[in-house]
Coordinates of C-alpha atoms in Angstrom, one line a residue:
M1 CA 0.2 -0.1 0.5
F2 CA 2.6 2.6 0.6
T3 CA 3.9 3.9 -2.4
K4 CA 5.3 7.9 -2.3
S5 CA 1.7 9.6 -3.3
I6 CA 0.8 12.6 -2.1
A7 CA -2.7 14.4 -2.0
I8 CA -1.9 17.7 -0.9
I9 CA -5.7 19.7 -0.4
D10 CA -5.7 23.2 0.4
D11 CA -7.7 26.7 -1.4
D12 CA -4.7 29.1 -1.1
P13 CA -3.2 27.5 -4.9
D14 CA 0.7 29.4 -3.5
L15 CA 0.9 27.3 -1.1
L16 CA 0.0 24.7 -3.0
N17 CA 2.5 25.5 -5.5
I18 CA 5.0 25.6 -3.2
F19 CA 4.4 22.5 -0.3
G20 CA 4.2 20.9 -4.2
E21 CA 7.7 22.0 -5.6
A22 CA 9.3 20.6 -2.3
L23 CA 7.7 18.1 -1.7
K24 CA 8.4 16.5 -5.7
M25 CA 11.7 17.7 -5.9
S26 CA 12.3 15.2 -1.9
G27 CA 10.8 12.1 -4.3
Y28 CA 7.3 12.1 -4.0
N29 CA 4.7 12.0 -6.2
V30 CA 2.7 14.9 -5.2
S31 CA -1.0 15.9 -6.7
S32 CA -2.8 19.4 -5.7
F33 CA -6.1 19.8 -5.6
T34 CA -7.2 23.7 -4.2
D35 CA -11.4 22.4 -5.0
P36 CA -12.1 20.4 -1.5
L37 CA -15.1 18.4 -2.9
L38 CA -13.4 17.4 -5.8
A39 CA -10.7 16.3 -4.2
Y40 CA -13.0 14.7 -2.0
D41 CA -14.5 12.9 -4.8
H42 CA -10.7 11.4 -6.7
V43 CA -9.3 10.5 -3.4
K44 CA -13.2 8.2 -2.1
E45 CA -12.7 7.2 -5.9
N46 CA -8.9 5.5 -5.8
P47 CA -8.0 5.1 -2.4
N48 CA -5.6 3.3 -2.7
K49 CA -3.7 5.9 -4.8
Y50 CA -1.7 7.4 -1.8
S51 CA 0.1 6.8 1.2
L52 CA -0.9 10.4 3.2
L53 CA -3.1 13.2 2.4
I54 CA -2.1 16.9 3.9
I55 CA -5.0 18.3 4.4
D56 CA -5.7 22.3 5.0
D57 CA -8.3 22.4 8.2
K58 CA -10.2 25.8 7.0
M59 CA -11.1 25.9 3.7
P60 CA -14.9 26.5 1.7
N61 CA -17.7 24.2 2.6
I62 CA -15.8 21.3 4.4
S63 CA -13.5 21.6 6.1
G64 CA -9.9 19.7 6.6
L65 CA -11.0 17.4 9.7
F66 CA -14.3 16.1 8.2
M67 CA -13.3 15.4 5.6
G68 CA -9.7 13.8 6.7
T69 CA -12.0 11.8 9.0
K70 CA -14.3 10.8 6.1
L71 CA -11.7 9.3 3.7
L72 CA -10.1 7.4 7.5
E73 CA -13.7 5.3 7.2
I74 CA -12.9 4.7 3.6
N75 CA -9.5 3.6 3.4
P76 CA -8.3 3.3 7.5
K77 CA -4.4 3.2 6.4
L78 CA -4.4 6.5 4.9
N79 CA -2.2 9.1 6.9
V80 CA -3.0 12.3 7.4
I81 CA -1.5 15.5 8.0
I82 CA -3.9 18.2 8.6
L83 CA -2.2 21.9 8.7
S84 CA -4.6 24.6 10.8
D85 CA -4.4 27.6 12.4
F86 CA -4.5 26.6 15.4
A87 CA -2.1 25.2 17.4
N88 CA -4.3 23.3 20.0
L89 CA -6.4 21.2 17.4
K90 CA -7.9 18.1 18.9
C91 CA -10.0 15.0 17.5
N92 CA -10.9 11.8 17.5
Y93 CA -8.0 10.3 15.4
K94 CA -4.4 10.0 14.8
F95 CA -3.9 13.2 12.4
N96 CA -0.6 14.6 12.6
I97 CA -1.4 18.3 12.8
L98 CA 0.8 20.9 12.0
K99 CA 0.7 25.0 12.3
K100 CA -0.6 26.5 8.8
R101 CA 2.4 28.5 9.0
V102 CA 5.0 25.3 8.6
S103 CA 8.2 25.7 7.9
I104 CA 9.7 23.3 3.9
S105 CA 12.5 21.2 6.5
K106 CA 9.4 20.8 8.7
L107 CA 6.8 19.9 6.6
I108 CA 9.0 17.7 5.0
D109 CA 10.1 16.0 8.3
A110 CA 6.3 15.4 8.9
V111 CA 5.7 13.6 5.2
N112 CA 8.4 11.3 6.1
E113 CA 7.7 10.4 9.8
S114 CA 4.2 10.1 8.2
I115 CA 5.2 7.5 5.5
S116 CA 7.5 5.7 7.9
K117 CA 4.4 4.5 10.0
S118 CA 0.8 3.1 9.4
I119 CA -2.1 4.5 11.0
S120 CA -5.0 2.8 11.2
Y121 CA -8.8 3.2 12.4
D122 CA -8.7 1.5 15.8
D123 CA -5.6 3.9 16.2
K124 CA -7.9 6.5 17.8
L125 CA -5.6 9.2 19.5
Y126 CA -4.3 12.9 18.7
N127 CA -0.9 13.5 17.7
P128 CA 0.5 16.3 17.1
L129 CA 4.1 16.4 16.0

């Protein structure tokens, strides 16, 4: 299941481009989405294509936490990083939470760590990086 494919979902095209390019330069296959509903449908239709989702928590029409939770119900082996403006964001799933203004090096470290471990649906623990 573990490929080096990542989906980044963020309504900010500039941030999406910066993160996408940095991850591509680190050897990852990256799909980028500015439309959260389109991204949700794509990942739902291709549940085993990605080993990691990086999702902005605050987007139009859907929250990143809600999207990540629903996609984990479809594929419990997905790894999810939520980008949030809230340092103390809590949830019922084992998501990695990164502050939205994360540095590229910290993002790459978090991605490398997330890719290297498996997160299961039964593992309901908040795990900030």
